[in-house]
mmCIF file of N, CA and C in Angstrom:
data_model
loop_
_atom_site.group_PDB
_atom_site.id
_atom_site.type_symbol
_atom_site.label_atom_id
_atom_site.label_comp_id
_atom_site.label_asym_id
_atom_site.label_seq_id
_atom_site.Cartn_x
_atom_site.Cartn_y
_atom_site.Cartn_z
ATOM 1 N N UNK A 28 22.558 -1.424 -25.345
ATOM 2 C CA UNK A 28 23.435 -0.270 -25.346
ATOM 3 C C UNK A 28 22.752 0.927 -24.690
ATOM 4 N N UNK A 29 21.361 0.898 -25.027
ATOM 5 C CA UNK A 29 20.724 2.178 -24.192
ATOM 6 C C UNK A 29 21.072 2.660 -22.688
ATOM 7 N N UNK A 30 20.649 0.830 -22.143
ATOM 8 C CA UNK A 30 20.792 1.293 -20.978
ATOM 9 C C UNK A 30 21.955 1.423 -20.310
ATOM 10 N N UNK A 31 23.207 1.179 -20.499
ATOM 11 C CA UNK A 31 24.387 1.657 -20.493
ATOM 12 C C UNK A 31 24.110 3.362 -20.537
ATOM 13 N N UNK A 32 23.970 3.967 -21.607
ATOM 14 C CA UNK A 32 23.834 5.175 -21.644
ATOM 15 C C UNK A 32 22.824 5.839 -20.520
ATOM 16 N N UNK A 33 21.745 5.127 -20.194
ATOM 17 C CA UNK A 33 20.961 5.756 -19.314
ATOM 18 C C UNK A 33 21.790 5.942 -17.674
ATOM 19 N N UNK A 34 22.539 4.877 -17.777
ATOM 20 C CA UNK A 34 23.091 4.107 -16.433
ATOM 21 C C UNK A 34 24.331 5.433 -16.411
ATOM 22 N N UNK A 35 24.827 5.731 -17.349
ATOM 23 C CA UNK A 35 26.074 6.729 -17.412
ATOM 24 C C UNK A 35 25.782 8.095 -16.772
ATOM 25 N N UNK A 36 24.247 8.442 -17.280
ATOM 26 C CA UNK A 36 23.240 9.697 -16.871
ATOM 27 C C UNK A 36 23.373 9.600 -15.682
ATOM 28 N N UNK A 37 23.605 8.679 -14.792
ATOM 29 C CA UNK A 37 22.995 9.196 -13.118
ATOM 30 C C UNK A 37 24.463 9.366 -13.027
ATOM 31 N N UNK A 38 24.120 10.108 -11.801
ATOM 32 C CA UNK A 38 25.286 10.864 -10.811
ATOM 33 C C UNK A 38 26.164 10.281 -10.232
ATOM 34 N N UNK A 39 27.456 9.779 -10.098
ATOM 35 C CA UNK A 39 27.668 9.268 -9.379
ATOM 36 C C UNK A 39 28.731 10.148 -7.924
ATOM 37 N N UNK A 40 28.482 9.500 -7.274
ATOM 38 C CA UNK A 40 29.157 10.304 -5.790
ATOM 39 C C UNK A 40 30.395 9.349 -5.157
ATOM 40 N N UNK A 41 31.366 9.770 -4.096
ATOM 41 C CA UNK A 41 32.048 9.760 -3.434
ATOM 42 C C UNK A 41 31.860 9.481 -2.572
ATOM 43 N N UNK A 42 32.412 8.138 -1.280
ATOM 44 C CA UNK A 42 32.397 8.450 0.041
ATOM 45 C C UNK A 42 32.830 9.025 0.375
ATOM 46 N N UNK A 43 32.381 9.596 1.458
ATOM 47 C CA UNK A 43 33.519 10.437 2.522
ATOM 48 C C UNK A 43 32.826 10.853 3.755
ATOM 49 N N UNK A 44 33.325 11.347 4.714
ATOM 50 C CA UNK A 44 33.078 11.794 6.174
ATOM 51 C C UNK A 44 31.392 11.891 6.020
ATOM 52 N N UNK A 45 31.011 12.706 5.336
ATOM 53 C CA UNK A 45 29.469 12.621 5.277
ATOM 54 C C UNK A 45 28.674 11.387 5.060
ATOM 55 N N UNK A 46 29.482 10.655 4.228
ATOM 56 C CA UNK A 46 28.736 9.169 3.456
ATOM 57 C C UNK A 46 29.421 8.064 3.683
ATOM 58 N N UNK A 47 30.199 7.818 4.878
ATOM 59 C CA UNK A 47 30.524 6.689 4.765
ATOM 60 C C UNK A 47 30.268 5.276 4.311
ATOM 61 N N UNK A 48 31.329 4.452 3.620
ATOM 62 C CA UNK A 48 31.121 3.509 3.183
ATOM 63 C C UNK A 48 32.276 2.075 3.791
ATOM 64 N N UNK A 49 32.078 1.310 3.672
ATOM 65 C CA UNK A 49 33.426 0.282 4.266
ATOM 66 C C UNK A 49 32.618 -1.333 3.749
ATOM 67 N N UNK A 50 33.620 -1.586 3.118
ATOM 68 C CA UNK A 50 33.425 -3.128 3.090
ATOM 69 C C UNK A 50 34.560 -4.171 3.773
ATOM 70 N N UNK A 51 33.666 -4.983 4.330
ATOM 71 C CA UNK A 51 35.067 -5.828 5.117
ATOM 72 C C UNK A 51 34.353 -7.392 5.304
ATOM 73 N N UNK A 52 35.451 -8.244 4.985
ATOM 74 C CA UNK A 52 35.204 -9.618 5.220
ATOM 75 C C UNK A 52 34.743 -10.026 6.762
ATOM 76 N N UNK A 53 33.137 -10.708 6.696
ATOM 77 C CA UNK A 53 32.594 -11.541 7.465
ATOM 78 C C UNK A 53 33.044 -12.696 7.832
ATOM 79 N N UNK A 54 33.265 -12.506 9.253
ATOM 80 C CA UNK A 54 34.171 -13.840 9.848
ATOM 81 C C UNK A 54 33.434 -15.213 10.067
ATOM 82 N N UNK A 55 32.115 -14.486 10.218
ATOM 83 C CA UNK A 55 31.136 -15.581 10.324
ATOM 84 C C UNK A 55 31.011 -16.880 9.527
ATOM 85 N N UNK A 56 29.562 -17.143 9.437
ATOM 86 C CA UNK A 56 29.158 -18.255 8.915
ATOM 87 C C UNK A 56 27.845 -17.572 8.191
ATOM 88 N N UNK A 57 27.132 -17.222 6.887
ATOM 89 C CA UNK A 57 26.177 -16.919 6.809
ATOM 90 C C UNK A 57 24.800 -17.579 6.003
ATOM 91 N N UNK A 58 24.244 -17.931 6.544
ATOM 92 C CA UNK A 58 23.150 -19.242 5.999
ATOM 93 C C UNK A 58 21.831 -18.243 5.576
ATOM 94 N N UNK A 59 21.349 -18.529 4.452
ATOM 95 C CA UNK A 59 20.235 -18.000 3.805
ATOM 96 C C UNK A 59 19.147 -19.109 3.858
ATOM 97 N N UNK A 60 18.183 -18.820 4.224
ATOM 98 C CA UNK A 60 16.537 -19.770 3.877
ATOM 99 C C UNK A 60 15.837 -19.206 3.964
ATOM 100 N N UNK A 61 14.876 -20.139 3.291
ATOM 101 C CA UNK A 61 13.365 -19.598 2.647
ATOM 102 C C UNK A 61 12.546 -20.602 3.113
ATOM 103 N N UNK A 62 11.641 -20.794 3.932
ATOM 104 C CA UNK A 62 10.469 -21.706 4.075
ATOM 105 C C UNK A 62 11.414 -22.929 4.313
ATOM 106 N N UNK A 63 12.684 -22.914 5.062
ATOM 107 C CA UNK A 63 13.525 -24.072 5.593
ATOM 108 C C UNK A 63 14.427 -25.018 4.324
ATOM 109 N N UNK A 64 14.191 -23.916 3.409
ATOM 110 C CA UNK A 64 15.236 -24.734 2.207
ATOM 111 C C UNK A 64 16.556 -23.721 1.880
ATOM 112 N N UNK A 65 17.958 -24.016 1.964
ATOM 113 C CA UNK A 65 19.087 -23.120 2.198
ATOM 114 C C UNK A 65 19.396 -22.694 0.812
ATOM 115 N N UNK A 66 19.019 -21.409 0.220
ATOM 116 C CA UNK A 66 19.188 -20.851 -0.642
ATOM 117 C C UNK A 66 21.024 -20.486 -0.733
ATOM 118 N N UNK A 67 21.951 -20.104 0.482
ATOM 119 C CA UNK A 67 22.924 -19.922 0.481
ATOM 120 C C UNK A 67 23.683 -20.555 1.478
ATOM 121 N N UNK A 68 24.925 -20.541 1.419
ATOM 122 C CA UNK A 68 25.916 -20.947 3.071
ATOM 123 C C UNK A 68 26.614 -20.873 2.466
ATOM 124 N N UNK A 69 27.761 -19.539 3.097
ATOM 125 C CA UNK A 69 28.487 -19.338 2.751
ATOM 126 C C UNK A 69 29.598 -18.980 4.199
ATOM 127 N N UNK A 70 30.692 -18.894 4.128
ATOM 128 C CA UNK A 70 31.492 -18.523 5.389
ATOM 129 C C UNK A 70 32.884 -17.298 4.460
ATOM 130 N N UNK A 71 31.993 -16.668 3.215
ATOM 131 C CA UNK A 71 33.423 -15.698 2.502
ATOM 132 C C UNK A 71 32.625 -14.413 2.235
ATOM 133 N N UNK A 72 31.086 -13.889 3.137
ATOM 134 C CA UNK A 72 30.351 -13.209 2.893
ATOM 135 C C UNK A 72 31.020 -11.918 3.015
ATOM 136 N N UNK A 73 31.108 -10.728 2.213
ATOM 137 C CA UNK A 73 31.583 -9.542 2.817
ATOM 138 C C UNK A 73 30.216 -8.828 3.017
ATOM 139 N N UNK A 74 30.609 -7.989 4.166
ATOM 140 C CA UNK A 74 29.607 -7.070 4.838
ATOM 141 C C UNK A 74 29.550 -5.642 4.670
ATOM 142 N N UNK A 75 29.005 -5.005 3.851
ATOM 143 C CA UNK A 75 29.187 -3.532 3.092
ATOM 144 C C UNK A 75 28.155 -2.909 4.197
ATOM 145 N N UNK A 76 28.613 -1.890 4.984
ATOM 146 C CA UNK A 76 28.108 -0.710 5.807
ATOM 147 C C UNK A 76 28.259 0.746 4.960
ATOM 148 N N UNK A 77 26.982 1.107 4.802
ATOM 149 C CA UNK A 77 26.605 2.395 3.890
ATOM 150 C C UNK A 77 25.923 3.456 4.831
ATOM 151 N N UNK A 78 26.357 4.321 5.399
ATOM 152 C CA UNK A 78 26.157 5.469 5.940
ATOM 153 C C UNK A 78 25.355 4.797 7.377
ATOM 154 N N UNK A 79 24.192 5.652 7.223
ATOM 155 C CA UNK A 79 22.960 5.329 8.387
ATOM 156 C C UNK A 79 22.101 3.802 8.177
ATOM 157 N N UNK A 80 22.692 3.409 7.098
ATOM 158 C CA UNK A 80 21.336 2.337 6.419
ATOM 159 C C UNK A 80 22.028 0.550 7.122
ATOM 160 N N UNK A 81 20.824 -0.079 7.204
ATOM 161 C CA UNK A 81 21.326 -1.160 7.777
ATOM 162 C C UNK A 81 22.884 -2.066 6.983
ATOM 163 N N UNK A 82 23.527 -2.402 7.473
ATOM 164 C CA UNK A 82 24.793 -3.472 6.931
ATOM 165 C C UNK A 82 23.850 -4.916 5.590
ATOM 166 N N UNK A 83 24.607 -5.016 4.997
ATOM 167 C CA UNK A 83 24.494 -5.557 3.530
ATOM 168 C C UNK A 83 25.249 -6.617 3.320
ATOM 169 N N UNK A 84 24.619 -7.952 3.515
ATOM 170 C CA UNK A 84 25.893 -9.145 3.150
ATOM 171 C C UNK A 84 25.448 -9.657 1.499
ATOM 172 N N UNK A 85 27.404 -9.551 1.069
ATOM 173 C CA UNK A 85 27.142 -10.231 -0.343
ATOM 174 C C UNK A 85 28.072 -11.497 0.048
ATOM 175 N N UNK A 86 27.237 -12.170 -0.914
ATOM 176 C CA UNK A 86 27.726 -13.578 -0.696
ATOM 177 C C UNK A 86 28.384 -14.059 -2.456
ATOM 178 N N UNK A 87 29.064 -14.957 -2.385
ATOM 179 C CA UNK A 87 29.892 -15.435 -3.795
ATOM 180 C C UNK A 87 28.974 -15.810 -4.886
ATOM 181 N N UNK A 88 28.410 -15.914 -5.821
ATOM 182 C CA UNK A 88 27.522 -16.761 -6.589
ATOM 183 C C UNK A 88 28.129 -18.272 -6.228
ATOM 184 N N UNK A 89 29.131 -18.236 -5.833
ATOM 185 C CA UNK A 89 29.751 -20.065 -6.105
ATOM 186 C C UNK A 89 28.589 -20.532 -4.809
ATOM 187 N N UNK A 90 28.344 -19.836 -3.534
ATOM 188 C CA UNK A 90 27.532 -20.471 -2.501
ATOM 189 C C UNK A 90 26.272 -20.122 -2.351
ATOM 190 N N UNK A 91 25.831 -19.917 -3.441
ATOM 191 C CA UNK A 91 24.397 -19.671 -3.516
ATOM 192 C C UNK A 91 23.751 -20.779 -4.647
ATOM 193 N N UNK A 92 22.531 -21.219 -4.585
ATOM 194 C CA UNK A 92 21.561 -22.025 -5.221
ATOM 195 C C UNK A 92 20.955 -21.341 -6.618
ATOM 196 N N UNK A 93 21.717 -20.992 -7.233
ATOM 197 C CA UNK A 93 21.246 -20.172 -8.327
ATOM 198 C C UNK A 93 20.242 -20.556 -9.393
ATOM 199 N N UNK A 94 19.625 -21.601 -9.014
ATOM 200 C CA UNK A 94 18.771 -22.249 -9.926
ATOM 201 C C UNK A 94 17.374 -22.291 -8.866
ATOM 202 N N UNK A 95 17.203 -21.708 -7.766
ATOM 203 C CA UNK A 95 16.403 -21.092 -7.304
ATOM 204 C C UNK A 95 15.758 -19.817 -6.892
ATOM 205 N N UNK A 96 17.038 -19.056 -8.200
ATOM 206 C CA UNK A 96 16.659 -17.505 -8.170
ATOM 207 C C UNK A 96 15.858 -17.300 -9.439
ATOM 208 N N UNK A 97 15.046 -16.378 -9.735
ATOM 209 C CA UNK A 97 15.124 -15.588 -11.144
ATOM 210 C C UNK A 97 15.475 -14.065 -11.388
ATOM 211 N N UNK A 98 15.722 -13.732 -12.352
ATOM 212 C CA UNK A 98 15.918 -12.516 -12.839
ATOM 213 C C UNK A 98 14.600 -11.900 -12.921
ATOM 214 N N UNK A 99 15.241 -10.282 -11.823
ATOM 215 C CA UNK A 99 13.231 -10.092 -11.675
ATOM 216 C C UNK A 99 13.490 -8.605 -12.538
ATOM 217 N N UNK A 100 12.248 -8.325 -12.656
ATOM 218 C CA UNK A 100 12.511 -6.576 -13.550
ATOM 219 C C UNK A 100 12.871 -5.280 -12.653
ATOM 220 N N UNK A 101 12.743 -5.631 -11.349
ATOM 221 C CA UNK A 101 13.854 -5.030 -10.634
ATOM 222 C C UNK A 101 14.829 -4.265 -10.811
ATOM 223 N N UNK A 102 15.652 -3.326 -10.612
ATOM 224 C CA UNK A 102 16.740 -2.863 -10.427
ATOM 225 C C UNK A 102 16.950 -1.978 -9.372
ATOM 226 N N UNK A 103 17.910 -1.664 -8.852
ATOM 227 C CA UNK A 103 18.621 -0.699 -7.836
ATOM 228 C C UNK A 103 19.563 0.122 -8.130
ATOM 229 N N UNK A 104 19.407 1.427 -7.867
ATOM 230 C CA UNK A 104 20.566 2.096 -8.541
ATOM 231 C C UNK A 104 21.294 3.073 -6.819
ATOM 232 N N UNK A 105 22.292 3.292 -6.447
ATOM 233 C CA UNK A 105 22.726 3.994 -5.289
ATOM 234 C C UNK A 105 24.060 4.929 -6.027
ATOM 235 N N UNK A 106 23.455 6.048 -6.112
ATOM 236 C CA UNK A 106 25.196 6.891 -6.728
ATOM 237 C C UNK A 106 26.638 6.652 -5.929
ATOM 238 N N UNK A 107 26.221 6.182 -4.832
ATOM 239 C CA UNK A 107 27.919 5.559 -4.573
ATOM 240 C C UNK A 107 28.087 4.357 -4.613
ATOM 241 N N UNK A 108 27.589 3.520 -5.124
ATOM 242 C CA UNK A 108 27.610 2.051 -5.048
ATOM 243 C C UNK A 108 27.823 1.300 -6.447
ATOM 244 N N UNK A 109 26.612 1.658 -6.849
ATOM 245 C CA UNK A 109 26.281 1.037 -8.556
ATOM 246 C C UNK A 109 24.746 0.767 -8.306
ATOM 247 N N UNK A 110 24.588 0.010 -10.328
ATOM 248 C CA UNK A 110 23.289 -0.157 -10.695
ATOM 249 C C UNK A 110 23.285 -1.523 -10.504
ATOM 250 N N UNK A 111 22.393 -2.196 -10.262
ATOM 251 C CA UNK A 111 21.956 -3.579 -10.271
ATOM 252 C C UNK A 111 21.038 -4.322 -10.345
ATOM 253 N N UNK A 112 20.944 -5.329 -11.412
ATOM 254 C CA UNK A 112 20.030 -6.135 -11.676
ATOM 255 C C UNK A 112 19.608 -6.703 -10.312
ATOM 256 N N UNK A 113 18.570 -7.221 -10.257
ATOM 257 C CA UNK A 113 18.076 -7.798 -9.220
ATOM 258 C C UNK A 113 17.421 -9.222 -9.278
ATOM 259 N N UNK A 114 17.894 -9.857 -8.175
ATOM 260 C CA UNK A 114 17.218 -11.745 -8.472
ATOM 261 C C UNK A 114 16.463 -11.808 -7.478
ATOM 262 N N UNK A 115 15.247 -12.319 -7.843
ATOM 263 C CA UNK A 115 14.576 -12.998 -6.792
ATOM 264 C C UNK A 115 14.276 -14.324 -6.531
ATOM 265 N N UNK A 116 14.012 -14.939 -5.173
ATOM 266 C CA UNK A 116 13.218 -16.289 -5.158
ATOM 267 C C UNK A 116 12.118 -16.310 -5.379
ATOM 268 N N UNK A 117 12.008 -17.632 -6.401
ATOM 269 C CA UNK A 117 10.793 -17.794 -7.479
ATOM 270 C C UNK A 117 9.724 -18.580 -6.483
ATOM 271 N N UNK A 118 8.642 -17.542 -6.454
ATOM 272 C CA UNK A 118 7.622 -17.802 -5.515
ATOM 273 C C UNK A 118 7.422 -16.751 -4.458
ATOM 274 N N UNK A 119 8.273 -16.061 -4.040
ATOM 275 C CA UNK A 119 8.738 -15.265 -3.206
ATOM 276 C C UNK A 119 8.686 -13.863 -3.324
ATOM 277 N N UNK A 120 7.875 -12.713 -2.746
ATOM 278 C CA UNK A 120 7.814 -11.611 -3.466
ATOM 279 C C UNK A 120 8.704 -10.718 -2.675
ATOM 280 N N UNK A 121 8.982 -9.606 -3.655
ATOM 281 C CA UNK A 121 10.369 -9.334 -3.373
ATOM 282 C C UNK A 121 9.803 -7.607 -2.984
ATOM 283 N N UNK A 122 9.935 -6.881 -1.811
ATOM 284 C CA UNK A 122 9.777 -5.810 -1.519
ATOM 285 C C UNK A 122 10.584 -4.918 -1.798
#
């Protein structure tokens, strides 16, 4: 419950003309690997563009290998976006 409450504390913001934001379905094909083993493949990836910062593909949990992630102590927080837990590949260090 805390961290709910902590998570409520931050700010949250608005896109707009200054901050653009856009999410839109990837027509592609998008394949994830690690050391030649396919962590993902997916072809329903959406592609989230956030201001100046590079483009962001999320992919479904259904096409991802989820038994080659773990739950790392990680988190990310962006006031126009959200907070988020973070997974990593186990073995794999996560910058």
């Amino acid at each position: 419950m805390e961290q709910n409450v902590q998570a409520q504390a931050k700010p949250i913001k608005i896109p707009g003309p200054d901050h653009p934001i856009s999410v839109e379905r990837n027509s592609g094909r998008v394949v994830i690997s690690v050391a030649g083993r396919v962590i993902a493949d997916t072809r329903e990836a959406l592609t989230l563009s956030e201001a100046h910062y590079p483009a962001v593909e999320y992919i479904p949990r259904k096409d991802v290998d989820m038994t080659l992630l773990a739950r790392s102590d990680r988190s990310t927080y962006c006031p126009y976006v959200w907070t988020s837990g973070n997974r990593g590949i186990e073995g794999v260090a996560i910058r």
